[in-house]
Coordinates of C-alpha atoms and ligand atoms in Angstrom, one line a residue:
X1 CA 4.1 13.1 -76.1
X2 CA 3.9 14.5 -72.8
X3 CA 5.1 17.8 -74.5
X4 CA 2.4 17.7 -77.0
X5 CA -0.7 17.3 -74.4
X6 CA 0.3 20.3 -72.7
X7 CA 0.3 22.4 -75.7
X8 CA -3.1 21.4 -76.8
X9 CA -4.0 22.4 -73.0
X10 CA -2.6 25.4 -73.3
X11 CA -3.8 26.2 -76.7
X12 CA -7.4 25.9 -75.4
X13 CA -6.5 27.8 -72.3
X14 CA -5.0 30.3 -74.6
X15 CA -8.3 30.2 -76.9
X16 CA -11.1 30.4 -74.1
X17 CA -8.6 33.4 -72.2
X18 CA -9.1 35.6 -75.7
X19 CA -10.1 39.8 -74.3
X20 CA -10.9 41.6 -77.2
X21 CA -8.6 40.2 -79.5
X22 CA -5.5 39.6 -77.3
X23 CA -5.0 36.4 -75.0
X24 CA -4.6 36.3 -71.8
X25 CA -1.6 34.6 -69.6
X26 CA -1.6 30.9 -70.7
X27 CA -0.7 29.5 -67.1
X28 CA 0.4 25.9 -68.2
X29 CA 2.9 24.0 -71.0
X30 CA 6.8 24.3 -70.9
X31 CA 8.6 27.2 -69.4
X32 CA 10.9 29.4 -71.2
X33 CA 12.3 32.0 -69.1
X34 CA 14.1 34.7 -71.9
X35 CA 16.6 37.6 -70.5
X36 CA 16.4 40.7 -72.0
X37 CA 13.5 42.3 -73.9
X38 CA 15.3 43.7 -76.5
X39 CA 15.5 43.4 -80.7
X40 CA 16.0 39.7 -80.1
X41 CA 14.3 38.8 -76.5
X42 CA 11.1 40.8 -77.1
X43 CA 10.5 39.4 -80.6
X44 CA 11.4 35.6 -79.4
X45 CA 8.9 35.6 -76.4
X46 CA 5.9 36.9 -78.4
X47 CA 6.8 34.3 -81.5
X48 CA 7.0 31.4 -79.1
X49 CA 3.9 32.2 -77.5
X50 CA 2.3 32.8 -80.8
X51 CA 3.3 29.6 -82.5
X52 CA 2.9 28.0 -80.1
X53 CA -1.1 28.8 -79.4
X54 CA -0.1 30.1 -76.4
X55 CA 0.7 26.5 -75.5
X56 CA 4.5 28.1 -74.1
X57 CA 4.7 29.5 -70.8
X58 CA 6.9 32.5 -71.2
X59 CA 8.5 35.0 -69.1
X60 CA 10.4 38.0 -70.3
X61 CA 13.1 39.5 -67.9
X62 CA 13.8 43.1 -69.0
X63 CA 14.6 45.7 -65.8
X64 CA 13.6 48.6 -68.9
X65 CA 10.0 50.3 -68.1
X66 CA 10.2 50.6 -72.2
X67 CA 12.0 49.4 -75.1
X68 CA 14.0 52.2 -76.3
X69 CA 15.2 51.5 -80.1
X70 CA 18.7 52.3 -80.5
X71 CA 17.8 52.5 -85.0
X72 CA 16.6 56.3 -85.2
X73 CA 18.2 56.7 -82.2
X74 CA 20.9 59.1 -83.9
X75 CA 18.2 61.1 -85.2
X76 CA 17.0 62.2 -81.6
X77 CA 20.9 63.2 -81.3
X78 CA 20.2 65.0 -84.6
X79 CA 17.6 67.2 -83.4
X80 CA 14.9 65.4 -86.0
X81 CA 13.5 62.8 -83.8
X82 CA 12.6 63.0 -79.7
X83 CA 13.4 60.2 -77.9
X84 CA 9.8 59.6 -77.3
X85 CA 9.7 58.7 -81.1
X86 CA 11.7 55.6 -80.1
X87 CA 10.1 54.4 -77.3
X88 CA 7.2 51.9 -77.2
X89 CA 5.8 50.4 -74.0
X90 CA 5.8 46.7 -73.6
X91 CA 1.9 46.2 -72.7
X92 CA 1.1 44.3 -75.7
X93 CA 3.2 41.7 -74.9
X94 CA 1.1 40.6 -72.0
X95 CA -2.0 42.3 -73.0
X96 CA -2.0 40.7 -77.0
X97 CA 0.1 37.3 -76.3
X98 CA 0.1 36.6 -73.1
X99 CA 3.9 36.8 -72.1
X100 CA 5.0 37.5 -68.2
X101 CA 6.8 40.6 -68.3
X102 CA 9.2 40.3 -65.0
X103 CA 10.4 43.9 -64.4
X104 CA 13.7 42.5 -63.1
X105 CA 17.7 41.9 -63.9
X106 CA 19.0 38.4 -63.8
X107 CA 21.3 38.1 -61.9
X108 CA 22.8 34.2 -62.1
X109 CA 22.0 31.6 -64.3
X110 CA 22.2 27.7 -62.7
X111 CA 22.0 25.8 -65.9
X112 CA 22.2 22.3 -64.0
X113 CA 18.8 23.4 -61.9
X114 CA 17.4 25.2 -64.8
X115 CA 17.0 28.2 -62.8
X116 CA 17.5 32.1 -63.2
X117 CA 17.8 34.2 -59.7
X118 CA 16.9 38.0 -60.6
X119 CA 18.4 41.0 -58.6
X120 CA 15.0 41.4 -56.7
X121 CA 15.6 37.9 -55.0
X122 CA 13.4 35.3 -56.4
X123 CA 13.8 32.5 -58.9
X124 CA 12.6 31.8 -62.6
X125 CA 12.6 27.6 -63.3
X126 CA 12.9 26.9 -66.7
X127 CA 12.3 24.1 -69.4
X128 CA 14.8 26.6 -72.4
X129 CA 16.2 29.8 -71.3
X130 CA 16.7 32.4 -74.2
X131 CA 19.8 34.8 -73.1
X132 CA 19.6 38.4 -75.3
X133 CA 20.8 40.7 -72.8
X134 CA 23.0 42.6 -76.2
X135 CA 26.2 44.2 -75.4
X136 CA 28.2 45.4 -72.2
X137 CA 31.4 47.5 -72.9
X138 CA 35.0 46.5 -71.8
X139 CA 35.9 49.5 -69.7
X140 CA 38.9 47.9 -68.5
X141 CA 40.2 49.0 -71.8
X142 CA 40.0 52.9 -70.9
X143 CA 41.1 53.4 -67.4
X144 CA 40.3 57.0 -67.3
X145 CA 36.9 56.1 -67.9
X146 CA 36.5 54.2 -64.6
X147 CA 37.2 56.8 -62.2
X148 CA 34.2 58.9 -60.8
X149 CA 31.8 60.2 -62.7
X150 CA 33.9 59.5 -66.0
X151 CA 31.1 57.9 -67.3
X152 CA 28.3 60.6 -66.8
X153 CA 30.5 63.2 -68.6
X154 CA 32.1 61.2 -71.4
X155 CA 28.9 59.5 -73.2
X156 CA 28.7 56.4 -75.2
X157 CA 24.9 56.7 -76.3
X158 CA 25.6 53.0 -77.5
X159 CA 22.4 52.0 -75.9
X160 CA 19.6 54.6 -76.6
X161 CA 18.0 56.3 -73.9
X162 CA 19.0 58.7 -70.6
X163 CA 22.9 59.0 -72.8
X164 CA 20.8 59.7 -76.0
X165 CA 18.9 62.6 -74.6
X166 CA 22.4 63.4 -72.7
X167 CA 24.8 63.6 -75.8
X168 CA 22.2 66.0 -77.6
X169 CA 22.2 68.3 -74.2
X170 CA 26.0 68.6 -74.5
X171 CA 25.6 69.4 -78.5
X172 CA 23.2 72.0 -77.6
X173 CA 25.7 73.5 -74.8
X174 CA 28.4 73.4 -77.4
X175 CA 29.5 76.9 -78.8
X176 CA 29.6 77.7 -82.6
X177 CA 33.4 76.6 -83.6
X178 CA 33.5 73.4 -80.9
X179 CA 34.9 70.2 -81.8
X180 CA 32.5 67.0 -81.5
X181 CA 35.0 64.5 -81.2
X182 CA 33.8 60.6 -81.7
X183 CA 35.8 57.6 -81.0
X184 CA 35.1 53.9 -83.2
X185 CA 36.3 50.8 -81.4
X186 CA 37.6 48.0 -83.4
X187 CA 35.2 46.0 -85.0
X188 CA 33.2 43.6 -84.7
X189 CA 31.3 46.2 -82.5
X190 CA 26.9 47.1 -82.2
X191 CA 25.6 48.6 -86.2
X192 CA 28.5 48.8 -88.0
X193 CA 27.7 51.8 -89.9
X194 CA 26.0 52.9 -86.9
X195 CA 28.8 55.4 -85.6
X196 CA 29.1 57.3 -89.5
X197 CA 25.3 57.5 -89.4
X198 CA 26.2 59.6 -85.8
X199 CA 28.7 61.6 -87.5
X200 CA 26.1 62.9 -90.3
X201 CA 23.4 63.4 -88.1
X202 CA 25.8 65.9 -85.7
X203 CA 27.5 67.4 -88.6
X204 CA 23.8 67.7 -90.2
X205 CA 23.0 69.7 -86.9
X206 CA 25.9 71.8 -86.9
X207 CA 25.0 73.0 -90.4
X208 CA 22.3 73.9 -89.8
X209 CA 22.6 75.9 -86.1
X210 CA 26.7 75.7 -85.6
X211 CA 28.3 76.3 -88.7
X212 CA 31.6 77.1 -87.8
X213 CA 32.2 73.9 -85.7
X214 CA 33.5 70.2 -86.5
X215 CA 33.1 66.9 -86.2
X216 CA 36.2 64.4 -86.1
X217 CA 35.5 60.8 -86.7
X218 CA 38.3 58.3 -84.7
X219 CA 38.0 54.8 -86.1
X220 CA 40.2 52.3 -84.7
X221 CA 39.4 50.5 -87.6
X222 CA 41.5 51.2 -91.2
X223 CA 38.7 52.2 -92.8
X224 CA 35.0 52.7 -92.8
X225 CA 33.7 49.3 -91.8
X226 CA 30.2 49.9 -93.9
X227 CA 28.7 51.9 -97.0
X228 CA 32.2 53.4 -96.8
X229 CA 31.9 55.1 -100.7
X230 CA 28.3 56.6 -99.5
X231 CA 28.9 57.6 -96.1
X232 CA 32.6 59.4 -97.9
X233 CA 30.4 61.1 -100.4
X234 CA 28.0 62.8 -97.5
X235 CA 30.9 63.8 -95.8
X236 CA 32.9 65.5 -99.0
X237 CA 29.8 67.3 -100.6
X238 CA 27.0 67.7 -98.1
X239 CA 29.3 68.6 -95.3
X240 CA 32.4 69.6 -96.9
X241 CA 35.0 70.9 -94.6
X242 CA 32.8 70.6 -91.4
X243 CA 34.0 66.3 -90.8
X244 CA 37.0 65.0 -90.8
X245 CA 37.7 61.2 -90.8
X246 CA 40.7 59.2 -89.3
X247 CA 40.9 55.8 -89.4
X248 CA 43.9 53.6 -87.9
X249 CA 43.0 55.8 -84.4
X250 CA 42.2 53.2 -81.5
X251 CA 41.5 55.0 -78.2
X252 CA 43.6 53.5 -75.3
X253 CA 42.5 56.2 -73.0
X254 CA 40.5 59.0 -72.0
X255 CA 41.4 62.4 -70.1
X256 CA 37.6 63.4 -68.8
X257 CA 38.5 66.2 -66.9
X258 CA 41.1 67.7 -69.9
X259 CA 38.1 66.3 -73.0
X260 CA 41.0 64.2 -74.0
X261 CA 41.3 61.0 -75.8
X262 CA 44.8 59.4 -76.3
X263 CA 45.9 57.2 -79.0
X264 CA 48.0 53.4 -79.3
X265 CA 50.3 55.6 -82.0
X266 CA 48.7 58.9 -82.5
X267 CA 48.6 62.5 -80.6
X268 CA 46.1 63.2 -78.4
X269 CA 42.7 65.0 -79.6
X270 CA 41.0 67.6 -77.7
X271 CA 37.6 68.1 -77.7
X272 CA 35.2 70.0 -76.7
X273 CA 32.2 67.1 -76.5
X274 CA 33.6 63.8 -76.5
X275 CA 31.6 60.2 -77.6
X276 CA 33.8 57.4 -77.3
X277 CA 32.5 54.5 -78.2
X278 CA 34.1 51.2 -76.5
X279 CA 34.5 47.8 -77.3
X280 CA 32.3 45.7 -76.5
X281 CA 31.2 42.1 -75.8
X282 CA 28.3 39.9 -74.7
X283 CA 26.2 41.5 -72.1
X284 CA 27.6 41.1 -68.6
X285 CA 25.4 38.2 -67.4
X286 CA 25.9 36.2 -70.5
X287 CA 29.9 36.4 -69.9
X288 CA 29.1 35.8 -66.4
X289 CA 27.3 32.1 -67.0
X290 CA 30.1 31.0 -69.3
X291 CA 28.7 31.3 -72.3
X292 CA 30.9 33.6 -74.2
X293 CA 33.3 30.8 -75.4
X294 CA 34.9 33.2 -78.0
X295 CA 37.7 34.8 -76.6
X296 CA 35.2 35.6 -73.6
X297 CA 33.4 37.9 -75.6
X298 CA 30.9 36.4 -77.8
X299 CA 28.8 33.3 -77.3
X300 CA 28.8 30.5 -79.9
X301 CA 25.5 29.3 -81.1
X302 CA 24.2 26.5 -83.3
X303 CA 22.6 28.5 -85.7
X304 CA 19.7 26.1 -86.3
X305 CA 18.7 26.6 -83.1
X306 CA 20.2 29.1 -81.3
X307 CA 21.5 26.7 -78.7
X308 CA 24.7 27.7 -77.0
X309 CA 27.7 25.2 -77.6
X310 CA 28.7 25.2 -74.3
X311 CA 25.2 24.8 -72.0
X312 CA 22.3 22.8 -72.7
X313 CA 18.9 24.3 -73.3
X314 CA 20.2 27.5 -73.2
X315 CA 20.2 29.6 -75.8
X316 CA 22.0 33.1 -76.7
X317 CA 20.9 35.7 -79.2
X318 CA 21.1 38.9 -80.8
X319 CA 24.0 41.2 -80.6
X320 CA 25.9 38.2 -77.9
X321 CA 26.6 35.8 -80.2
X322 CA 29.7 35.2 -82.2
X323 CA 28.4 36.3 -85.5
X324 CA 28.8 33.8 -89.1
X325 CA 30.3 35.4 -91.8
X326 CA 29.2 38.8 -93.1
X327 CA 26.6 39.0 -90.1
X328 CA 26.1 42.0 -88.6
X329 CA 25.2 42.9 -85.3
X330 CA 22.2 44.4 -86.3
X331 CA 18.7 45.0 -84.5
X332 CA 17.0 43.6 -88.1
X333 CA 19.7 40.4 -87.6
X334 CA 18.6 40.6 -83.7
X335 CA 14.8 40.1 -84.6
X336 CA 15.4 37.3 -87.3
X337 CA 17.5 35.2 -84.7
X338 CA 14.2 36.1 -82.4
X339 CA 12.2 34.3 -85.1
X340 CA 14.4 31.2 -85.7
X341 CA 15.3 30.6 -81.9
X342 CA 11.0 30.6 -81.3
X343 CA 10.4 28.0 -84.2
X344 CA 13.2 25.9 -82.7
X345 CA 12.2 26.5 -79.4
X346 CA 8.4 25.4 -79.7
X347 CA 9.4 22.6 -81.9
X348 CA 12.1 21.7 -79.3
X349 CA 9.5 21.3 -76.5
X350 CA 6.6 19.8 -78.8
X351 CA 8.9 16.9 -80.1
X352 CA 8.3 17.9 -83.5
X353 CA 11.6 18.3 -86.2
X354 CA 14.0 21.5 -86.4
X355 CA 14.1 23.5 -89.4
X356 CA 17.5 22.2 -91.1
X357 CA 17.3 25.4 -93.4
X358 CA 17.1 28.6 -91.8
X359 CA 17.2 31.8 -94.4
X360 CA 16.3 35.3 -93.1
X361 CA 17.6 38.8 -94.5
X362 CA 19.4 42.0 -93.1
X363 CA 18.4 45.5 -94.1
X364 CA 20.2 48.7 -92.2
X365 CA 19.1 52.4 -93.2
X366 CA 21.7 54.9 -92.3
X367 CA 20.3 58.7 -92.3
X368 CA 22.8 60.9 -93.9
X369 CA 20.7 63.6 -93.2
X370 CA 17.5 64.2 -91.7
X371 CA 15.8 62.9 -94.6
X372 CA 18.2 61.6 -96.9
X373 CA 19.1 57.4 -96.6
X374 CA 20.8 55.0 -97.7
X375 CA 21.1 50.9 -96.8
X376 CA 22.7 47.9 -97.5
X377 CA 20.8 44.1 -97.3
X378 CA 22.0 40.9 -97.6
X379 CA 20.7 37.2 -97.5
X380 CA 21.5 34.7 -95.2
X381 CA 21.7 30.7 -95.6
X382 CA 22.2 27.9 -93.4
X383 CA 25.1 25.6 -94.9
X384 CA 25.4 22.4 -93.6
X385 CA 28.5 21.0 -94.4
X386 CA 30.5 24.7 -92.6
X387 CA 27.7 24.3 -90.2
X388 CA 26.6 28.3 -89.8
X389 CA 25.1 31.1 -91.7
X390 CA 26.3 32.2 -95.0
X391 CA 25.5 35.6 -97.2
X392 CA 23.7 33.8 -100.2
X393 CA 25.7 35.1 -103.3
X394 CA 24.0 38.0 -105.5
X395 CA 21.9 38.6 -102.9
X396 CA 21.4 42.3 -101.4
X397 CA 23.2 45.3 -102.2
X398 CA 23.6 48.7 -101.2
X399 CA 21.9 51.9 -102.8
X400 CA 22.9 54.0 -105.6
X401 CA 23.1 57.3 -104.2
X402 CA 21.4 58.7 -100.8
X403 CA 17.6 59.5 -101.4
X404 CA 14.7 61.2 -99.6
X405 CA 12.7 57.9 -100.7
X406 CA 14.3 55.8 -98.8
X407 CA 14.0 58.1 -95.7
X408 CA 10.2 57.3 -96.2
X409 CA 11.5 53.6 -96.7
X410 CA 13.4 53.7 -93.3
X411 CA 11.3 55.5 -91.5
X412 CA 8.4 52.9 -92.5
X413 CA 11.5 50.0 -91.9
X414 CA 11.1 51.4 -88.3
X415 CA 7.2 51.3 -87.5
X416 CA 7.0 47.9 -88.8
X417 CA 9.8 46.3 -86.8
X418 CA 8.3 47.5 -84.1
X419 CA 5.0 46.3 -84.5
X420 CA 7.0 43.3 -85.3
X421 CA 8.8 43.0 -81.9
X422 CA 6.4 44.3 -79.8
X423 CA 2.2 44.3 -81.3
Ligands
FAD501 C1 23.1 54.3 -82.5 C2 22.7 53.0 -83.0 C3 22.0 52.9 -84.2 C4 21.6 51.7 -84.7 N1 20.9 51.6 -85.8 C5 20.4 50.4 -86.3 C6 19.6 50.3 -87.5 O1 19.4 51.3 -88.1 N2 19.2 49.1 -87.9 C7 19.5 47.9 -87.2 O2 19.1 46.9 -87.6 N3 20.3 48.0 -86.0 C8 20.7 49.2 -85.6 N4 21.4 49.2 -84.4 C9 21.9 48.0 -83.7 C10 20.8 47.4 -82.8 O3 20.3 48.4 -81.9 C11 21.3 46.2 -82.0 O4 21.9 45.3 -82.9 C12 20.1 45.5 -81.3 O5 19.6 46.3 -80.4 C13 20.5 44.2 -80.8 O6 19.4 43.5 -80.2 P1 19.6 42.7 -78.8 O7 18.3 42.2 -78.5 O8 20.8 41.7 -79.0 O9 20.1 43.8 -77.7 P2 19.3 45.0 -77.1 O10 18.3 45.5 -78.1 O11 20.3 45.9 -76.6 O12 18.4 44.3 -75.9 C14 19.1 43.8 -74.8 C15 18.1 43.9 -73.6 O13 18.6 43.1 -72.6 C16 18.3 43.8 -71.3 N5 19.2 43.1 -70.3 C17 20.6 43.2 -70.3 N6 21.1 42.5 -69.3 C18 20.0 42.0 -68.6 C19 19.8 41.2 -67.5 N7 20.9 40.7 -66.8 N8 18.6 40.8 -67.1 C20 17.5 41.2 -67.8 N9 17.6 42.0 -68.9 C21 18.8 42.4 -69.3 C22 18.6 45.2 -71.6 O14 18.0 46.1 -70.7 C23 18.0 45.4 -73.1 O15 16.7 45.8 -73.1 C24 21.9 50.5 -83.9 C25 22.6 50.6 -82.7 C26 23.0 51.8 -82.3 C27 23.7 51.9 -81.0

């Protein structure tokens, strides 16, 4: 009850603080302190404030100036896109709903105090903490990789921005008849078609300015873990002779200074631009609070609310978690669990009932050129009796063939998720 009295004070704070359209910082109600403004983070704190009429008190820890969108992100290494394309400041968040954007890192989580410390020295109290901080890579995997300076020269550009702009610059440097080497970790990894999408966007490149070079795709994996037919086709007609896949290939380690990568059973590749890939897991900080409980990688969630299993109040999102079933780790997937972590959330702290039936969708484009797309979707249901999410049957699909109107389509997929996350 409690609960509920300050959310109708906040909600009239939040009503008499309205500037032209956008609220201002409600400064009373429950606290919810979310890490990482990401897919997931981002679109949680502006849902909780907004259905919550601003009632929420919520603070956004995100170290990023901007949010930098890793989908389209292959396009700027491409040549189509620029990687200002992808980037969208964070101002409406405090501008339009009234969120605390705390330009920070946390550092430690104390879920007995309900407290985050961040890196700058103070401390966040919180009534829920949301924890999206995405993926961190397991570099103890590659021990090449963690000498000096490894990891300026061999890029990942698994998280879009300064590596992005990077792995494009070392294209560009590459001479006609080079070999863009890529290496796929085992999955589940971040965007599982993610990596062929890469391989169509460089080999789309080198067709058109570097003819006489090649792209060699490294899967750890057996096969092509998504749109496998599609992605096959693009590389057998559109690009024919210019990509070459391999799966069964898992990196074990890297030569930087001899552009090597070495193989669990295969001979070493050569290259003369290297993108390996790693595994990864939870982000560091959500490995470092105890919360990835599966095989200290991923965190396991109820998925009606989000709530980790193992902490109280806290809850873990986006590409962290232990996915359900036929979930991807997907930036769409990211922003619905942003959605159903807020409605929980702001019934959570207003006593009021938990949705018992979440359903929400996944939709990934993949450019096979830099107009040409094609996706795959699927529906997800909340079963009760296996307790998680499960791909509704019949539902989604994947496209025919790749088409130019679905490069509108996916283009358009873009602005709106956006405007989504972060309007
Ligand atoms: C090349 C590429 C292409 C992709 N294409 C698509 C696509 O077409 N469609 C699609 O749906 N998905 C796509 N994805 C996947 C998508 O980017 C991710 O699934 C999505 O970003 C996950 O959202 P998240 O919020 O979990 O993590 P992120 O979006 O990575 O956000 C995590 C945030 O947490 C912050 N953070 C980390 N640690 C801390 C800390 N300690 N304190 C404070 N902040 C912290 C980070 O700075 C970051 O901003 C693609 C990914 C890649 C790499």
């Amino acid at each position: 009850m409690q609960r509920r009295h300050f959310l109708q004070t906040g909600s009239a704070l939040g009503a008499l603080g309205l500037v032209s359209g956008c609220a201002t910082l409600g400064g009373q109600g429950p606290k919810v302190v979310v890490i990482g403004g990401g897919y997931a983070g981002a679109t949680a704190a502006k849902y909780i404030r907004m259905w919550s009429n601003q009632g929420i008190q919520v603070s956004l820890v995100e170290p990023s100036a901007n949010f930098i969108s890793c989908p389209i992100s292959n396009l700027v290494i491409g040549g189509s896109k620029k990687i200002e394309d992808v980037t969208t400041p964070y101002d409406n968040l405090v501008k339009c709903h009234g969120v605390q954007l705390v330009r920070d890192r946390v550092v430690s989580v104390d879920s007995d105090k309900r407290l985050v410390k961040l890196a700058g020295g103070a401390e966040l109290a919180y009534d829920r903490l949301i924890v999206s901080p995405g993926v961190d890579f397991m570099w103890e995997t590659l021990p090449g990789m963690n000498r000096p300076g490894a990891q300026d020269q061999v890029l990942h550009a698994w998280k879009a921005g300064a590596q992005t702009v990077a792995l494009r610059q070392q294209l560009e440097a590459m001479p006609d008849g080079g070999v863009f080497a890529m290496s796929i970790p085992l999955a589940p990894y971040r965007c599982p078609p993610g990596p062929y999408e890469r391989a169509c966007q460089v080999a789309d490149y080198f067709s058109k300015a570097k003819p006489k070079s090649k792209v060699l795709i490294l899967d750890a994996n057996d096969d092509v873990t998504s749109k496998g037919p599609l992605f096959k086709k693009a590389w057998a007609e559109r690009y024919k002779g210019m990509v070459e896949y391999r799966g069964k290939h898992n990196v074990t380690d890297v030569d930087v200074a001899g552009k090597t990568l070495k193989f669990e059973f295969n001979d070493d590749v050569k290259a003369n631009v290297l993108n390996v890939i790693p595994s990864m897991r939870a982000g560091d900080i959500a490995v470092k609070s105890g919360l990835a409980t599966a095989n200290k990688r991923w965190c396991e969630v109820d998925f009606l609310t989000f709530e980790s299993k193992v902490a109280k109040n806290v809850h873990v999102l986006g590409d962290s978690i232990q996915i359900a079933p036929g979930m991807p780790k997907s930036g769409h997937m990211a922003n619905q669990h942003g959605k159903t972590c807020a409605a929980a959330v702001v019934a959570l702290l207003t006593d009021q009932p938990v949705n018992t039936l979440p359903i929400y969708n996944n939709t990934c484009y993949s450019f096979v050129s830099a107009e040409e797309v094609v996706h795959v979707a699927s529906v997800h249901r909340y079963d009760a009796a296996q307790k998680t999410m499960l791909t509704v049957p019949g539902s989604g699909g994947v496209s025919a063939a790749a088409n130019a109107l679905e490069g509108h389509y996916a283009l358009a997929w873009a602005r709106n998720i956006w405007a989504d996350t972060l309007a």
